[in-house]
Short mmCIF file of C-alpha atoms in Angstrom, two decimals:
data_model
loop_
_atom_site.label_atom_id
_atom_site.label_comp_id
_atom_site.label_asym_id
_atom_site.label_seq_id
_atom_site.Cartn_x
_atom_site.Cartn_y
_atom_site.Cartn_z
CA MET A 1052 -4.58 -7.52 8.41
CA ILE A 1053 -4.26 -11.33 8.74
CA GLN A 1054 -7.40 -11.70 6.38
CA THR A 1055 -5.20 -9.91 3.69
CA TRP A 1056 -2.54 -12.13 4.14
CA LYS A 1057 -4.61 -15.04 3.36
CA TRP A 1058 -5.95 -13.52 0.37
CA THR A 1059 -2.38 -12.87 -0.94
CA TYR A 1060 -1.66 -16.36 -0.42
CA ILE A 1061 -4.40 -17.62 -2.20
CA HIS A 1062 -3.72 -15.67 -5.03
CA ILE A 1063 0.02 -16.69 -5.17
CA LEU A 1064 -0.77 -20.34 -4.79
CA GLY A 1065 -3.48 -20.07 -7.59
CA SER A 1066 -0.81 -18.32 -9.82
CA VAL A 1067 2.01 -21.21 -9.22
CA VAL A 1068 -0.88 -23.89 -9.83
CA GLY A 1069 -1.95 -22.18 -12.94
CA ALA A 1070 1.80 -21.94 -14.40
CA ASP A 1071 2.05 -25.56 -13.74
CA ILE A 1072 -0.99 -26.54 -15.43
CA ALA A 1073 -0.28 -23.99 -18.58
CA ASP A 1074 3.28 -25.22 -19.06
CA PRO A 1075 3.79 -29.16 -19.16
CA LYS A 1076 7.50 -28.65 -19.51
CA ILE A 1077 7.27 -27.72 -15.43
CA GLU A 1078 8.12 -30.65 -13.42
CA HIS A 1079 5.49 -31.26 -10.78
CA ILE A 1080 7.81 -32.09 -8.07
CA ARG A 1081 9.00 -28.30 -7.97
CA THR A 1082 5.50 -27.06 -8.10
CA ALA A 1083 4.86 -29.05 -5.08
CA PHE A 1084 7.90 -27.88 -3.25
CA ALA A 1085 6.93 -24.28 -4.26
CA ILE A 1086 3.37 -24.94 -2.77
CA ILE A 1087 4.64 -26.19 0.43
CA ALA A 1088 7.06 -23.30 0.75
CA ILE A 1089 4.60 -20.84 0.18
CA GLY A 1090 2.30 -22.34 2.90
CA LEU A 1091 5.10 -22.44 5.22
CA LEU A 1092 5.50 -19.00 4.88
CA GLN A 1093 2.38 -17.78 4.99
CA LYS A 1094 1.88 -19.69 8.25
CA LEU A 1095 5.04 -17.78 9.55
CA ALA A 1096 3.69 -14.72 8.49
CA SER A 1097 0.42 -15.25 10.28
CA ILE A 1098 1.89 -16.21 13.70
CA LEU A 1099 4.46 -13.04 13.61
CA LEU A 1100 1.61 -10.83 12.94
CA VAL A 1101 -0.22 -12.28 16.22
CA LYS A 1102 2.70 -12.55 18.36
CA SER A 1103 4.62 -9.17 17.66
CA ARG A 1104 2.81 -5.94 16.25
CA ARG A 1105 6.32 -4.82 15.75
CA ILE A 1106 7.41 -7.40 13.27
CA GLY A 1107 3.61 -6.96 11.58
CA LYS A 1108 4.53 -3.61 11.02
CA TRP A 1109 7.35 -4.49 8.91
CA ILE A 1110 5.47 -6.95 6.92
CA THR A 1111 1.92 -5.44 6.36
CA ILE A 1112 0.58 -2.20 5.81
CA GLU A 1113 -0.67 -0.17 8.61
CA PRO A 1114 -3.75 1.99 8.62
CA LEU A 1115 -2.75 5.26 7.32
CA ILE A 1116 -5.01 8.68 8.23
CA VAL A 1117 -5.49 10.08 4.44
CA VAL A 1118 -7.97 13.21 5.52
CA LYS A 1119 -7.84 14.97 8.72
CA ASP A 1120 -10.41 18.08 9.34
CA GLY A 1121 -11.38 18.02 5.74
CA GLN A 1122 -7.64 18.39 4.74
CA PHE A 1123 -5.63 15.56 2.67
CA ILE A 1124 -2.42 14.17 4.51
CA TYR A 1125 -0.18 14.43 1.76
CA PRO A 1126 2.69 12.37 3.27
CA ASN A 1127 0.44 9.46 4.28
CA MET A 1128 -1.12 9.78 0.56
CA LYS A 1129 2.53 9.56 -0.82
CA LYS A 1130 3.42 6.62 1.26
CA ALA A 1131 0.43 4.56 0.31
CA ARG A 1132 0.95 5.79 -3.30
CA TYR A 1133 -2.69 7.18 -3.48
CA SER A 1134 -3.45 10.13 -5.65
CA ILE A 1135 -6.25 12.95 -5.00
CA ASP A 1136 -8.27 11.43 -7.52
CA ASN A 1137 -8.20 8.16 -5.78
CA ILE A 1138 -9.43 9.22 -2.63
CA LEU A 1139 -12.14 11.43 -4.05
CA GLN A 1140 -13.45 8.61 -5.80
CA MET A 1141 -13.70 6.74 -2.36
CA LEU A 1142 -15.41 9.52 -0.90
CA ARG A 1143 -17.92 9.87 -3.47
CA LYS A 1144 -18.70 6.09 -3.21
CA GLU A 1145 -19.87 6.96 0.55
CA GLN A 1146 -22.01 9.95 -0.69
CA ILE A 1147 -19.48 12.53 0.24
CA PHE A 1148 -19.09 15.13 -2.23
CA ASP A 1149 -17.30 17.78 -0.06
CA MET A 1150 -14.29 17.43 1.74
CA ALA A 1151 -15.25 19.88 4.63
CA GLU A 1152 -17.75 17.06 5.68
CA VAL A 1153 -15.00 14.66 6.68
CA ASP A 1154 -13.40 14.57 10.23
CA MET A 1155 -10.94 11.55 9.59
CA ALA A 1156 -10.45 9.13 6.73
CA VAL A 1157 -8.65 6.07 7.17
CA LEU A 1158 -7.03 4.12 4.59
CA GLU A 1159 -7.04 0.25 5.68
CA PRO A 1160 -4.67 -2.40 4.98
CA SER A 1161 -7.25 -4.09 2.66
CA GLY A 1162 -7.46 -0.86 0.55
CA ALA A 1163 -11.01 0.20 1.99
CA LEU A 1164 -11.23 3.83 3.07
CA SER A 1165 -13.00 4.01 6.61
CA ILE A 1166 -14.71 7.50 7.19
CA LEU A 1167 -15.65 9.62 10.07
CA LYS A 1168 -18.01 12.44 9.33
CA LYS A 1169 -17.51 15.75 11.37
CA ILE A 1170 -20.13 15.57 14.51
CA GLU A 1171 -22.08 18.40 13.11
CA MET A 1172 -22.99 16.53 10.01
CA THR A 1173 -24.02 13.43 11.52
CA ALA A 1174 -25.58 14.36 15.00
CA VAL A 1175 -28.85 15.43 13.64
CA THR A 1176 -31.04 14.21 10.98
CA LEU A 1177 -33.48 16.21 8.87
CA GLU A 1178 -36.29 13.92 10.22
CA ASP A 1179 -35.40 14.86 13.60
CA LEU A 1180 -35.77 18.59 13.23
CA LYS A 1181 -38.90 17.84 10.77
CA LEU A 1182 -37.09 19.90 7.87
CA LYS A 1183 -37.52 19.52 4.21
CA ARG A 1184 -34.40 18.04 2.40
CA GLN A 1185 -32.34 20.63 0.44
CA ASN A 1186 -29.86 20.00 -2.21
CA VAL A 1187 -26.71 18.18 -1.31
CA GLY A 1188 -23.71 20.47 -1.05
CA LEU A 1189 -21.19 20.00 -3.56
CA SER A 1190 -17.52 21.08 -3.71
CA TYR A 1191 -15.20 21.38 -6.80
CA ALA A 1192 -11.68 20.62 -7.06
CA VAL A 1193 -9.91 23.76 -8.28
CA VAL A 1194 -6.29 23.06 -7.62
CA LYS A 1195 -4.43 19.57 -7.54
CA GLU A 1196 -0.67 19.29 -6.78
CA GLY A 1197 -0.23 23.13 -7.31
CA ARG A 1198 -2.05 23.12 -10.60
CA ILE A 1199 -5.05 25.47 -11.28
CA GLN A 1200 -8.11 23.19 -13.14
CA THR A 1201 -9.06 25.91 -15.36
CA ILE A 1202 -11.85 23.89 -16.97
CA THR A 1203 -13.74 23.63 -13.61
CA LEU A 1204 -13.07 27.42 -12.73
CA ARG A 1205 -14.55 28.17 -16.16
CA LYS A 1206 -17.71 26.28 -15.56
CA LEU A 1207 -18.11 28.09 -12.34
CA ASN A 1208 -17.74 31.43 -14.27
CA LEU A 1209 -14.67 32.02 -12.44
CA THR A 1210 -10.93 32.57 -13.60
CA GLY A 1211 -7.48 31.42 -12.35
CA GLU A 1212 -6.60 34.97 -11.57
CA TRP A 1213 -9.57 35.23 -9.04
CA LEU A 1214 -8.33 32.11 -7.32
CA GLU A 1215 -4.74 33.32 -7.34
CA THR A 1216 -6.03 36.23 -5.51
CA GLN A 1217 -7.73 34.33 -2.92
CA LEU A 1218 -4.63 32.42 -2.22
CA GLY A 1219 -2.67 35.56 -2.09
CA GLU A 1220 -4.90 37.13 0.47
CA ARG A 1221 -4.37 34.26 2.70
CA GLY A 1222 -0.53 34.44 1.99
CA ILE A 1223 -0.26 30.98 -0.04
CA PRO A 1224 1.69 30.48 -2.81
CA LEU A 1225 0.12 28.41 -5.57
CA ASP A 1226 2.97 25.95 -5.74
CA GLN A 1227 2.44 25.17 -2.32
CA VAL A 1228 -1.13 23.86 -2.47
CA PHE A 1229 -1.42 20.21 -2.64
CA PHE A 1230 -5.61 20.56 -3.10
CA ALA A 1231 -8.09 23.33 -3.04
CA SER A 1232 -11.66 22.84 -3.30
CA LEU A 1233 -14.43 25.32 -3.57
CA ASP A 1234 -17.93 24.93 -2.39
CA GLU A 1235 -21.13 26.40 -3.43
CA GLN A 1236 -20.88 29.38 -1.43
CA LYS A 1237 -17.45 30.03 -2.94
CA ARG A 1238 -15.79 28.81 0.32
CA LEU A 1239 -12.11 27.36 -0.43
CA ASN A 1240 -10.87 24.46 1.50
CA ILE A 1241 -7.04 24.13 1.13
CA THR A 1242 -4.48 21.61 1.74
CA ILE A 1243 -0.77 22.94 1.71
CA TYR A 1244 2.07 20.32 1.10
CA ASP A 1245 4.06 21.06 4.23
CA LYS A 1246 1.60 21.84 6.88
CA GLU A 1247 1.60 19.69 9.96
CA ILE A 1248 -1.75 18.47 11.14
CA PRO A 1249 -1.70 16.66 14.52
CA LEU A 1250 -3.13 12.98 14.07
CA PRO A 1251 -4.57 10.61 16.36
CA PRO A 1252 -2.58 7.20 17.07
CA LEU A 1253 -4.50 4.14 15.32
#
């Protein structure tokens, strides 16, 4: 968190100096005063972050769990202002194409996503078992924020009516679905808006 503050300080300092260079009407004494003030504020923030965790929570972004047991944590995503597509893209960068593989994903203050895969996905390698590599399983987003992704379903040779039937069999109304994905075995992984999922402390 302190490292993030340092980069923010450098960015602000560069903007102030850049404005002074770009506009000759700005008095240099004011720029110098602004640089000193910004430096003092950054120093104070760094001290507070080290001395008091409570104050640190007020002035920095705490790590947030955004995926648990293969399901999105909607309140934390809303708090961080990250969308479904943002998190899915970050998972794909880590070679994860199926939400069901994720035990927990934590959005760090730096904006990076730390991912813990489910133990059954990581404990034994194909090399350990002397097995041939098979095609990587994919999952497809079929509902985003209560809206059926009809184009995706069409490419899978499925319909919206089929999906609503599947949800109905589980007693889940479409408007309560924050996200749903479908894997190659046609297994649904569903995140509901108001479902409470126990989260470990960070």
